[in-house]
């Protein structure tokens, strides 16, 4: 591809969203300035709700066109004024991978998804086929060419969106929390490829990954509506200190059991429970396969688990590459998928008893990667109160517990519609719902995506009660080592 790159220059950017029910209009950007030299890669770190996603969508021409709000300032990519451009005029100029892939995938086949933008640009059919094949191969998605994006895991959906951009090869790449939910090899392959192509790239993240040190030239922090660069060189104690102070890294030695502090942040819903170390769930000889072959003729994925024990008061991290079976295992353990063979036993009446799907549904809380699959009511209060009402609790008790959860998970006012909340805030709401349900086993699937590391560590701490066993799925080995008592790894559907 022969396109040239260009400087990105953002000058004196101001933006406020409209006022919504329960949410006052807030000035999100207050004279924001940012310069990205042609062909360079920069990292923009920001805590949730500071405006990472909004900035990306402003630069891609989506905001305020589709959101409303007040915007002024300039943003130029070479000779193109981005703020005056329509999104479809920027297809080959600005490429954006959304934080939440479900908002961006539209078509019924993976190959059609990649070809769509190329067809819109009028690329000739042989060239489309060439670029499509190359993008699928680079992102290791060839087996899914003819399949629906719906069959992909959360990380594989992000790989598909990256493949879409690889085929177009825009001048500027905006990666909004894109590296979350990707395994290390995929992250490294993507960053190396962008470096080799000399593409101008802005990576946006709520956490620091050591991989960044190898690829990014500058590190910025977005905070209180403005962007500042970190003056200290990467890797120095001063640099690490800034990251730790802002919540972008965790002290590696901190573990949940050491962090309980009592006082107002202690659980208010605990009902006692099993002694620490007692097995709450035991799975043996599990085998599961998705039926038949996919539409490309490739054998379907299969999972085989010889033995798994999850114990009260212990936190287990489950790691593995994209498509290795982590979410599949989680869905089996909560009763959403039924294994072809094997047994799952849960602690009932003081002993482990074999569990049917409906038993697992009541025993296990499972937080999906995509919070929007579990959030569907009109306000924060209604979402939090639903499960408590099903327990037939008095109205005053429901209100007390909801208020407690809002405080613990740092949620907005109870009258706010979840649809107006950020992706990270919706994840915290999703977690608060299950916190109130107080299930003996809690499974959090990629819960750290879209959250700062200290926010996720606090979520783990809240679920880490004497009564509960906690399993969290992540691609962040640093988080796994810092927060878990045990780390399990899946590879191609098997523990290694």
GROMACS .gro file of C-alpha atoms in nm:
model
  496
    1UNK     CA    1   0.000   0.000   0.000
    2UNK     CA    2   0.143   0.337  -0.097
    3UNK     CA    3  -0.061   0.585   0.107
    4UNK     CA    4   0.143   0.836   0.301
    5UNK     CA    5   0.097   0.904   0.670
    6UNK     CA    6   0.035   1.248   0.813
    7UNK     CA    7   0.069   1.451   1.129
    8UNK     CA    8  -0.229   1.461   1.361
    9UNK     CA    9  -0.266   1.801   1.524
   10UNK     CA   10  -0.552   1.861   1.770
   11UNK     CA   11  -0.575   2.220   1.893
   12UNK     CA   12  -0.785   2.380   2.167
   13UNK     CA   13  -1.053   2.111   2.159
   14UNK     CA   14  -1.361   2.169   2.376
   15UNK     CA   15  -1.657   1.932   2.401
   16UNK     CA   16  -1.965   1.888   2.618
   17UNK     CA   17  -2.236   1.623   2.582
   18UNK     CA   18  -2.600   1.731   2.602
   19UNK     CA   19  -2.775   1.712   2.935
   20UNK     CA   20  -2.948   1.378   2.988
   21UNK     CA   21  -3.188   1.251   3.259
   22UNK     CA   22  -2.988   1.222   3.580
   23UNK     CA   23  -2.666   1.334   3.408
   24UNK     CA   24  -2.577   1.703   3.403
   25UNK     CA   25  -2.397   1.837   3.097
   26UNK     CA   26  -2.024   1.806   3.171
   27UNK     CA   27  -1.738   1.972   2.990
   28UNK     CA   28  -1.536   1.667   2.887
   29UNK     CA   29  -1.255   1.844   2.696
   30UNK     CA   30  -1.127   2.180   2.808
   31UNK     CA   31  -0.873   2.310   2.559
   32UNK     CA   32  -0.728   1.970   2.471
   33UNK     CA   33  -0.412   1.975   2.257
   34UNK     CA   34  -0.240   1.673   2.103
   35UNK     CA   35   0.029   1.626   1.838
   36UNK     CA   36   0.111   1.292   1.678
   37UNK     CA   37   0.400   1.301   1.428
   38UNK     CA   38   0.355   1.117   1.101
   39UNK     CA   39   0.435   0.747   1.128
   40UNK     CA   40   0.471   0.749   1.507
   41UNK     CA   41   0.293   0.551   1.774
   42UNK     CA   42   0.173   0.717   2.096
   43UNK     CA   43  -0.010   0.586   2.401
   44UNK     CA   44  -0.291   0.786   2.563
   45UNK     CA   45  -0.365   0.663   2.914
   46UNK     CA   46  -0.684   0.767   3.091
   47UNK     CA   47  -0.902   0.638   3.367
   48UNK     CA   48  -1.260   0.538   3.277
   49UNK     CA   49  -1.498   0.826   3.199
   50UNK     CA   50  -1.219   1.072   3.117
   51UNK     CA   51  -1.307   1.078   2.745
   52UNK     CA   52  -1.090   0.825   2.557
   53UNK     CA   53  -1.380   0.687   2.353
   54UNK     CA   54  -1.526   1.034   2.296
   55UNK     CA   55  -1.194   1.165   2.163
   56UNK     CA   56  -1.168   0.873   1.920
   57UNK     CA   57  -1.520   0.928   1.791
   58UNK     CA   58  -1.464   1.303   1.753
   59UNK     CA   59  -1.158   1.234   1.537
   60UNK     CA   60  -1.352   0.977   1.332
   61UNK     CA   61  -1.635   1.225   1.262
   62UNK     CA   62  -1.895   1.039   1.471
   63UNK     CA   63  -1.928   1.294   1.752
   64UNK     CA   64  -2.117   1.526   1.775
   65UNK     CA   65  -2.286   1.421   1.450
   66UNK     CA   66  -2.458   1.119   1.609
   67UNK     CA   67  -2.454   1.220   1.976
   68UNK     CA   68  -2.527   1.589   1.994
   69UNK     CA   69  -2.323   1.815   2.214
   70UNK     CA   70  -2.111   2.126   2.176
   71UNK     CA   71  -1.775   2.098   1.999
   72UNK     CA   72  -1.515   2.355   1.903
   73UNK     CA   73  -1.147   2.354   1.818
   74UNK     CA   74  -0.955   2.199   1.529
   75UNK     CA   75  -0.822   1.854   1.445
   76UNK     CA   76  -0.616   1.815   1.129
   77UNK     CA   77  -0.467   1.504   0.974
   78UNK     CA   78  -0.226   1.641   0.717
   79UNK     CA   79  -0.443   1.870   0.508
   80UNK     CA   80  -0.775   1.717   0.617
   81UNK     CA   81  -0.987   1.900   0.875
   82UNK     CA   82  -1.142   1.608   1.062
   83UNK     CA   83  -1.408   1.802   1.253
   84UNK     CA   84  -1.565   1.927   0.930
   85UNK     CA   85  -1.560   1.584   0.762
   86UNK     CA   86  -1.836   1.327   0.738
   87UNK     CA   87  -1.753   0.976   0.868
   88UNK     CA   88  -1.781   0.809   0.526
   89UNK     CA   89  -1.535   1.062   0.382
   90UNK     CA   90  -1.278   0.949   0.639
   91UNK     CA   91  -1.288   0.573   0.573
   92UNK     CA   92  -0.936   0.564   0.424
   93UNK     CA   93  -0.810   0.846   0.648
   94UNK     CA   94  -0.904   0.745   1.003
   95UNK     CA   95  -0.951   0.386   1.121
   96UNK     CA   96  -1.112   0.327   1.460
   97UNK     CA   97  -1.150   0.000   1.649
   98UNK     CA   98  -1.426   0.042   1.906
   99UNK     CA   99  -1.375  -0.056   2.267
  100UNK     CA  100  -1.698  -0.256   2.245
  101UNK     CA  101  -1.685  -0.462   1.922
  102UNK     CA  102  -2.058  -0.540   1.933
  103UNK     CA  103  -2.128  -0.176   1.841
  104UNK     CA  104  -1.921  -0.199   1.522
  105UNK     CA  105  -1.986  -0.542   1.368
  106UNK     CA  106  -2.283  -0.528   1.133
  107UNK     CA  107  -2.279  -0.809   0.875
  108UNK     CA  108  -2.356  -1.180   0.880
  109UNK     CA  109  -2.018  -1.312   0.756
  110UNK     CA  110  -1.662  -1.231   0.856
  111UNK     CA  111  -1.543  -1.194   0.495
  112UNK     CA  112  -1.833  -0.958   0.418
  113UNK     CA  113  -1.741  -0.749   0.722
  114UNK     CA  114  -1.386  -0.700   0.592
  115UNK     CA  115  -1.494  -0.640   0.232
  116UNK     CA  116  -1.766  -0.386   0.318
  117UNK     CA  117  -1.541  -0.078   0.351
  118UNK     CA  118  -1.339  -0.177   0.044
  119UNK     CA  119  -1.656  -0.203  -0.163
  120UNK     CA  120  -1.763   0.139  -0.033
  121UNK     CA  121  -1.433   0.280  -0.156
  122UNK     CA  122  -1.482   0.128  -0.502
  123UNK     CA  123  -1.182  -0.107  -0.482
  124UNK     CA  124  -1.170  -0.356  -0.771
  125UNK     CA  125  -1.284  -0.710  -0.695
  126UNK     CA  126  -0.942  -0.885  -0.741
  127UNK     CA  127  -0.781  -0.630  -0.509
  128UNK     CA  128  -1.060  -0.681  -0.253
  129UNK     CA  129  -0.996  -1.054  -0.259
  130UNK     CA  130  -0.622  -1.004  -0.217
  131UNK     CA  131  -0.661  -0.766   0.078
  132UNK     CA  132  -0.931  -0.983   0.236
  133UNK     CA  133  -0.714  -1.295   0.221
  134UNK     CA  134  -0.416  -1.109   0.365
  135UNK     CA  135  -0.614  -0.960   0.653
  136UNK     CA  136  -0.769  -1.294   0.750
  137UNK     CA  137  -0.430  -1.462   0.737
  138UNK     CA  138  -0.255  -1.193   0.940
  139UNK     CA  139  -0.515  -1.206   1.218
  140UNK     CA  140  -0.541  -1.588   1.206
  141UNK     CA  141  -0.912  -1.583   1.124
  142UNK     CA  142  -0.910  -1.789   0.802
  143UNK     CA  143  -1.117  -2.066   0.958
  144UNK     CA  144  -1.399  -1.817   1.023
  145UNK     CA  145  -1.410  -1.665   0.674
  146UNK     CA  146  -1.768  -1.775   0.600
  147UNK     CA  147  -1.898  -1.769   0.958
  148UNK     CA  148  -2.101  -1.507   1.140
  149UNK     CA  149  -1.905  -1.276   1.371
  150UNK     CA  150  -2.147  -1.392   1.640
  151UNK     CA  151  -1.960  -1.723   1.673
  152UNK     CA  152  -1.635  -1.546   1.761
  153UNK     CA  153  -1.507  -1.492   2.112
  154UNK     CA  154  -1.477  -1.136   2.241
  155UNK     CA  155  -1.107  -1.121   2.156
  156UNK     CA  156  -1.165  -1.273   1.811
  157UNK     CA  157  -1.425  -1.003   1.737
  158UNK     CA  158  -1.157  -0.743   1.804
  159UNK     CA  159  -0.922  -0.932   1.574
  160UNK     CA  160  -1.190  -0.917   1.304
  161UNK     CA  161  -1.221  -0.539   1.343
  162UNK     CA  162  -0.843  -0.509   1.317
  163UNK     CA  163  -0.857  -0.720   1.000
  164UNK     CA  164  -1.113  -0.473   0.858
  165UNK     CA  165  -0.866  -0.188   0.913
  166UNK     CA  166  -0.571  -0.387   0.780
  167UNK     CA  167  -0.759  -0.428   0.452
  168UNK     CA  168  -0.829  -0.053   0.423
  169UNK     CA  169  -0.494   0.058   0.572
  170UNK     CA  170  -0.598   0.410   0.684
  171UNK     CA  171  -0.345   0.687   0.748
  172UNK     CA  172  -0.435   0.716   1.117
  173UNK     CA  173  -0.518   0.422   1.347
  174UNK     CA  174  -0.718   0.482   1.667
  175UNK     CA  175  -0.716   0.178   1.897
  176UNK     CA  176  -0.971   0.234   2.174
  177UNK     CA  177  -0.889  -0.027   2.441
  178UNK     CA  178  -0.825  -0.259   2.145
  179UNK     CA  179  -0.541  -0.451   2.306
  180UNK     CA  180  -0.762  -0.559   2.595
  181UNK     CA  181  -0.900  -0.911   2.539
  182UNK     CA  182  -0.618  -0.990   2.293
  183UNK     CA  183  -0.350  -1.245   2.374
  184UNK     CA  184   0.012  -1.128   2.390
  185UNK     CA  185   0.114  -1.273   2.051
  186UNK     CA  186  -0.171  -1.091   1.875
  187UNK     CA  187  -0.090  -0.762   2.050
  188UNK     CA  188   0.273  -0.792   1.949
  189UNK     CA  189   0.192  -0.887   1.590
  190UNK     CA  190  -0.041  -0.590   1.550
  191UNK     CA  191   0.194  -0.333   1.700
  192UNK     CA  192   0.490  -0.466   1.500
  193UNK     CA  193   0.289  -0.454   1.179
  194UNK     CA  194   0.181  -0.094   1.235
  195UNK     CA  195   0.540  -0.003   1.316
  196UNK     CA  196   0.664  -0.169   0.997
  197UNK     CA  197   0.398   0.004   0.785
  198UNK     CA  198   0.485   0.338   0.941
  199UNK     CA  199   0.126   0.411   1.028
  200UNK     CA  200   0.038   0.698   1.263
  201UNK     CA  201  -0.117   0.521   1.562
  202UNK     CA  202  -0.283   0.641   1.882
  203UNK     CA  203  -0.335   0.361   2.135
  204UNK     CA  204  -0.586   0.441   2.411
  205UNK     CA  205  -0.589   0.241   2.732
  206UNK     CA  206  -0.688   0.250   3.098
  207UNK     CA  207  -0.383   0.045   3.196
  208UNK     CA  208  -0.014   0.011   3.120
  209UNK     CA  209   0.123  -0.301   2.950
  210UNK     CA  210   0.499  -0.364   2.946
  211UNK     CA  211   0.461  -0.437   2.574
  212UNK     CA  212   0.405  -0.065   2.517
  213UNK     CA  213   0.766   0.016   2.608
  214UNK     CA  214   0.889  -0.162   2.297
  215UNK     CA  215   0.661   0.017   2.049
  216UNK     CA  216   0.535   0.358   2.161
  217UNK     CA  217   0.744   0.673   2.136
  218UNK     CA  218   0.541   0.900   2.362
  219UNK     CA  219   0.303   0.847   2.653
  220UNK     CA  220   0.024   1.095   2.732
  221UNK     CA  221  -0.231   1.114   3.012
  222UNK     CA  222  -0.584   1.241   2.949
  223UNK     CA  223  -0.716   1.388   3.272
  224UNK     CA  224  -0.962   1.665   3.360
  225UNK     CA  225  -1.022   1.754   2.996
  226UNK     CA  226  -0.662   1.808   2.889
  227UNK     CA  227  -0.370   1.597   2.766
  228UNK     CA  228  -0.026   1.603   2.927
  229UNK     CA  229   0.282   1.402   2.832
  230UNK     CA  230   0.478   1.204   3.092
  231UNK     CA  231   0.814   1.377   3.101
  232UNK     CA  232   1.003   1.094   3.275
  233UNK     CA  233   1.160   0.833   3.043
  234UNK     CA  234   0.978   0.502   3.020
  235UNK     CA  235   1.104   0.241   3.263
  236UNK     CA  236   1.242   0.486   3.519
  237UNK     CA  237   1.119   0.488   3.880
  238UNK     CA  238   0.969   0.832   3.817
  239UNK     CA  239   0.770   0.699   3.521
  240UNK     CA  240   0.650   0.397   3.721
  241UNK     CA  241   0.554   0.628   4.005
  242UNK     CA  242   0.326   0.832   3.778
  243UNK     CA  243   0.158   0.515   3.650
  244UNK     CA  244   0.107   0.381   4.003
  245UNK     CA  245  -0.029   0.711   4.134
  246UNK     CA  246  -0.286   0.733   3.853
  247UNK     CA  247  -0.398   0.370   3.888
  248UNK     CA  248  -0.253   0.245   3.555
  249UNK     CA  249  -0.045  -0.026   3.726
  250UNK     CA  250  -0.074  -0.226   4.050
  251UNK     CA  251   0.195  -0.306   4.300
  252UNK     CA  252   0.265  -0.668   4.206
  253UNK     CA  253   0.277  -0.792   4.563
  254UNK     CA  254  -0.074  -0.675   4.662
  255UNK     CA  255  -0.319  -0.961   4.697
  256UNK     CA  256  -0.694  -0.942   4.773
  257UNK     CA  257  -0.668  -1.118   5.107
  258UNK     CA  258  -0.415  -0.859   5.227
  259UNK     CA  259  -0.623  -0.564   5.113
  260UNK     CA  260  -0.941  -0.614   5.316
  261UNK     CA  261  -0.967  -0.312   5.539
  262UNK     CA  262  -1.300  -0.341   5.719
  263UNK     CA  263  -1.515  -0.036   5.775
  264UNK     CA  264  -1.776   0.081   5.527
  265UNK     CA  265  -1.637  -0.119   5.234
  266UNK     CA  266  -1.695  -0.456   5.395
  267UNK     CA  267  -1.971  -0.676   5.251
  268UNK     CA  268  -2.318  -0.601   5.377
  269UNK     CA  269  -2.483  -0.905   5.218
  270UNK     CA  270  -2.264  -1.186   5.351
  271UNK     CA  271  -2.451  -1.477   5.502
  272UNK     CA  272  -2.164  -1.683   5.638
  273UNK     CA  273  -2.078  -1.975   5.411
  274UNK     CA  274  -1.820  -2.246   5.358
  275UNK     CA  275  -1.486  -2.262   5.540
  276UNK     CA  276  -1.196  -2.124   5.339
  277UNK     CA  277  -1.034  -2.390   5.120
  278UNK     CA  278  -1.344  -2.611   5.102
  279UNK     CA  279  -1.431  -2.709   4.743
  280UNK     CA  280  -1.747  -2.534   4.626
  281UNK     CA  281  -1.735  -2.676   4.272
  282UNK     CA  282  -1.567  -2.985   4.130
  283UNK     CA  283  -1.566  -3.069   3.759
  284UNK     CA  284  -1.430  -3.398   3.625
  285UNK     CA  285  -1.391  -3.539   3.275
  286UNK     CA  286  -1.564  -3.248   3.099
  287UNK     CA  287  -1.586  -3.265   2.722
  288UNK     CA  288  -1.764  -3.016   2.499
  289UNK     CA  289  -1.765  -2.950   2.124
  290UNK     CA  290  -1.950  -2.703   1.908
  291UNK     CA  291  -2.147  -2.915   1.660
  292UNK     CA  292  -1.990  -3.038   1.336
  293UNK     CA  293  -1.761  -2.819   1.125
  294UNK     CA  294  -1.779  -2.452   1.049
  295UNK     CA  295  -1.881  -2.318   0.708
  296UNK     CA  296  -1.519  -2.308   0.596
  297UNK     CA  297  -1.487  -2.683   0.646
  298UNK     CA  298  -1.268  -2.655   0.956
  299UNK     CA  299  -1.337  -2.880   1.258
  300UNK     CA  300  -1.525  -2.706   1.534
  301UNK     CA  301  -1.357  -2.612   1.861
  302UNK     CA  302  -1.363  -2.866   2.144
  303UNK     CA  303  -1.288  -2.837   2.515
  304UNK     CA  304  -1.156  -3.111   2.744
  305UNK     CA  305  -1.110  -3.058   3.119
  306UNK     CA  306  -0.987  -3.355   3.321
  307UNK     CA  307  -1.029  -3.196   3.662
  308UNK     CA  308  -1.108  -2.857   3.815
  309UNK     CA  309  -1.163  -2.754   4.178
  310UNK     CA  310  -1.278  -2.408   4.286
  311UNK     CA  311  -1.254  -2.344   4.659
  312UNK     CA  312  -1.421  -2.109   4.903
  313UNK     CA  313  -1.224  -1.795   4.982
  314UNK     CA  314  -0.981  -1.845   4.693
  315UNK     CA  315  -0.939  -1.648   4.372
  316UNK     CA  316  -0.841  -1.829   4.052
  317UNK     CA  317  -0.731  -1.660   3.731
  318UNK     CA  318  -0.792  -1.830   3.395
  319UNK     CA  319  -0.563  -1.722   3.112
  320UNK     CA  320  -0.511  -1.836   2.754
  321UNK     CA  321  -0.494  -1.720   2.394
  322UNK     CA  322  -0.799  -1.594   2.205
  323UNK     CA  323  -1.022  -1.890   2.118
  324UNK     CA  324  -0.859  -2.124   2.371
  325UNK     CA  325  -1.192  -2.199   2.543
  326UNK     CA  326  -1.195  -1.968   2.847
  327UNK     CA  327  -1.544  -1.828   2.794
  328UNK     CA  328  -1.673  -2.171   2.686
  329UNK     CA  329  -1.557  -2.318   3.017
  330UNK     CA  330  -1.716  -2.029   3.208
  331UNK     CA  331  -2.049  -2.084   3.035
  332UNK     CA  332  -2.038  -2.457   3.113
  333UNK     CA  333  -1.975  -2.386   3.482
  334UNK     CA  334  -2.277  -2.155   3.505
  335UNK     CA  335  -2.510  -2.390   3.315
  336UNK     CA  336  -2.540  -2.197   2.988
  337UNK     CA  337  -2.368  -2.478   2.794
  338UNK     CA  338  -2.411  -2.850   2.862
  339UNK     CA  339  -2.103  -3.074   2.833
  340UNK     CA  340  -2.126  -3.388   2.622
  341UNK     CA  341  -1.950  -3.585   2.894
  342UNK     CA  342  -1.831  -3.537   3.250
  343UNK     CA  343  -1.978  -3.426   3.579
  344UNK     CA  344  -2.002  -3.098   3.768
  345UNK     CA  345  -2.067  -3.112   4.140
  346UNK     CA  346  -2.149  -2.818   4.366
  347UNK     CA  347  -2.163  -2.793   4.745
  348UNK     CA  348  -2.517  -2.849   4.870
  349UNK     CA  349  -2.626  -2.961   5.214
  350UNK     CA  350  -2.265  -2.981   5.331
  351UNK     CA  351  -2.138  -3.207   5.052
  352UNK     CA  352  -2.059  -3.202   4.680
  353UNK     CA  353  -2.360  -3.312   4.477
  354UNK     CA  354  -2.398  -3.348   4.102
  355UNK     CA  355  -2.554  -3.036   3.951
  356UNK     CA  356  -2.793  -2.994   3.660
  357UNK     CA  357  -2.793  -2.679   3.446
  358UNK     CA  358  -3.064  -2.513   3.655
  359UNK     CA  359  -2.863  -2.580   3.974
  360UNK     CA  360  -2.557  -2.413   3.821
  361UNK     CA  361  -2.772  -2.115   3.711
  362UNK     CA  362  -2.863  -2.050   4.075
  363UNK     CA  363  -2.520  -2.133   4.219
  364UNK     CA  364  -2.295  -1.938   3.982
  365UNK     CA  365  -2.284  -1.572   3.890
  366UNK     CA  366  -2.132  -1.521   3.543
  367UNK     CA  367  -2.035  -1.176   3.415
  368UNK     CA  368  -2.027  -1.182   3.035
  369UNK     CA  369  -1.746  -1.009   2.844
  370UNK     CA  370  -2.015  -0.789   2.693
  371UNK     CA  371  -2.208  -0.617   2.975
  372UNK     CA  372  -2.491  -0.524   2.740
  373UNK     CA  373  -2.594  -0.889   2.723
  374UNK     CA  374  -2.694  -0.864   3.092
  375UNK     CA  375  -2.816  -0.505   3.127
  376UNK     CA  376  -3.164  -0.434   2.994
  377UNK     CA  377  -3.369  -0.226   3.243
  378UNK     CA  378  -3.431   0.152   3.216
  379UNK     CA  379  -3.242   0.277   3.524
  380UNK     CA  380  -2.953   0.183   3.750
  381UNK     CA  381  -3.198   0.130   4.038
  382UNK     CA  382  -3.423  -0.106   3.842
  383UNK     CA  383  -3.122  -0.308   3.728
  384UNK     CA  384  -2.987  -0.347   4.082
  385UNK     CA  385  -3.325  -0.407   4.245
  386UNK     CA  386  -3.454  -0.680   4.011
  387UNK     CA  387  -3.280  -0.976   4.173
  388UNK     CA  388  -3.354  -0.849   4.523
  389UNK     CA  389  -3.724  -0.822   4.440
  390UNK     CA  390  -3.721  -1.182   4.321
  391UNK     CA  391  -3.590  -1.271   4.669
  392UNK     CA  392  -3.903  -1.098   4.807
  393UNK     CA  393  -3.706  -0.861   5.027
  394UNK     CA  394  -3.887  -0.564   5.187
  395UNK     CA  395  -3.873  -0.239   4.990
  396UNK     CA  396  -3.665  -0.063   5.257
  397UNK     CA  397  -3.408  -0.344   5.254
  398UNK     CA  398  -3.389  -0.331   4.873
  399UNK     CA  399  -3.329   0.044   4.881
  400UNK     CA  400  -3.059   0.005   5.145
  401UNK     CA  401  -2.874  -0.267   4.955
  402UNK     CA  402  -2.899  -0.081   4.624
  403UNK     CA  403  -2.758   0.235   4.785
  404UNK     CA  404  -2.477   0.025   4.935
  405UNK     CA  405  -2.392  -0.126   4.593
  406UNK     CA  406  -2.398   0.216   4.423
  407UNK     CA  407  -2.144   0.341   4.677
  408UNK     CA  408  -1.921   0.032   4.666
  409UNK     CA  409  -1.902   0.019   4.286
  410UNK     CA  410  -1.889   0.397   4.237
  411UNK     CA  411  -2.196   0.405   4.015
  412UNK     CA  412  -2.387   0.717   3.902
  413UNK     CA  413  -2.723   0.818   4.046
  414UNK     CA  414  -2.982   0.542   4.061
  415UNK     CA  415  -3.211   0.719   3.812
  416UNK     CA  416  -2.951   0.722   3.531
  417UNK     CA  417  -3.028   0.503   3.225
  418UNK     CA  418  -2.748   0.246   3.177
  419UNK     CA  419  -2.752   0.321   2.802
  420UNK     CA  420  -2.603   0.664   2.878
  421UNK     CA  421  -2.320   0.522   3.090
  422UNK     CA  422  -1.970   0.450   2.963
  423UNK     CA  423  -1.863   0.096   2.877
  424UNK     CA  424  -1.656   0.069   3.197
  425UNK     CA  425  -1.942   0.202   3.410
  426UNK     CA  426  -2.177  -0.055   3.258
  427UNK     CA  427  -1.927  -0.326   3.354
  428UNK     CA  428  -1.930  -0.203   3.712
  429UNK     CA  429  -2.310  -0.201   3.711
  430UNK     CA  430  -2.311  -0.557   3.578
  431UNK     CA  431  -2.078  -0.659   3.863
  432UNK     CA  432  -2.288  -0.479   4.124
  433UNK     CA  433  -2.598  -0.676   4.018
  434UNK     CA  434  -2.423  -1.005   4.093
  435UNK     CA  435  -2.261  -0.871   4.406
  436UNK     CA  436  -2.610  -0.817   4.546
  437UNK     CA  437  -2.715  -1.169   4.444
  438UNK     CA  438  -2.422  -1.309   4.649
  439UNK     CA  439  -2.367  -1.634   4.455
  440UNK     CA  440  -2.129  -1.897   4.604
  441UNK     CA  441  -1.923  -1.903   4.281
  442UNK     CA  442  -1.849  -1.589   4.081
  443UNK     CA  443  -1.702  -1.594   3.728
  444UNK     CA  444  -1.584  -1.264   3.575
  445UNK     CA  445  -1.510  -1.290   3.202
  446UNK     CA  446  -1.259  -1.024   3.089
  447UNK     CA  447  -1.389  -0.789   3.357
  448UNK     CA  448  -1.068  -0.582   3.352
  449UNK     CA  449  -1.135  -0.462   2.996
  450UNK     CA  450  -1.243  -0.100   3.007
  451UNK     CA  451  -1.151  -0.057   3.376
  452UNK     CA  452  -0.840   0.076   3.541
  453UNK     CA  453  -0.636  -0.186   3.724
  454UNK     CA  454  -0.724  -0.049   4.066
  455UNK     CA  455  -1.096  -0.045   3.979
  456UNK     CA  456  -1.072  -0.410   3.875
  457UNK     CA  457  -0.869  -0.499   4.183
  458UNK     CA  458  -1.140  -0.342   4.398
  459UNK     CA  459  -1.403  -0.546   4.214
  460UNK     CA  460  -1.205  -0.864   4.285
  461UNK     CA  461  -1.172  -0.764   4.651
  462UNK     CA  462  -1.545  -0.713   4.686
  463UNK     CA  463  -1.620  -1.060   4.550
  464UNK     CA  464  -1.339  -1.220   4.748
  465UNK     CA  465  -1.543  -1.319   5.055
  466UNK     CA  466  -1.511  -1.621   5.280
  467UNK     CA  467  -1.828  -1.762   5.132
  468UNK     CA  468  -1.731  -1.734   4.768
  469UNK     CA  469  -1.503  -1.891   4.513
  470UNK     CA  470  -1.395  -1.645   4.245
  471UNK     CA  471  -1.273  -1.724   3.892
  472UNK     CA  472  -1.170  -1.436   3.666
  473UNK     CA  473  -1.074  -1.465   3.302
  474UNK     CA  474  -0.807  -1.228   3.172
  475UNK     CA  475  -0.529  -1.179   2.917
  476UNK     CA  476  -0.330  -0.966   3.159
  477UNK     CA  477  -0.076  -1.199   3.321
  478UNK     CA  478   0.033  -0.918   3.554
  479UNK     CA  479  -0.318  -0.888   3.696
  480UNK     CA  480  -0.349  -1.266   3.721
  481UNK     CA  481  -0.028  -1.292   3.923
  482UNK     CA  482  -0.109  -0.993   4.145
  483UNK     CA  483  -0.472  -1.078   4.228
  484UNK     CA  484  -0.510  -1.456   4.211
  485UNK     CA  485  -0.415  -1.736   4.449
  486UNK     CA  486  -0.386  -1.971   4.152
  487UNK     CA  487  -0.342  -1.918   3.776
  488UNK     CA  488  -0.472  -2.177   3.527
  489UNK     CA  489  -0.391  -2.169   3.156
  490UNK     CA  490  -0.596  -2.306   2.867
  491UNK     CA  491  -0.442  -2.386   2.530
  492UNK     CA  492  -0.651  -2.528   2.245
  493UNK     CA  493  -0.924  -2.637   2.486
  494UNK     CA  494  -0.699  -2.809   2.744
  495UNK     CA  495  -0.525  -2.705   3.064
  496UNK     CA  496  -0.149  -2.677   3.034
   0.00000   0.00000   0.00000
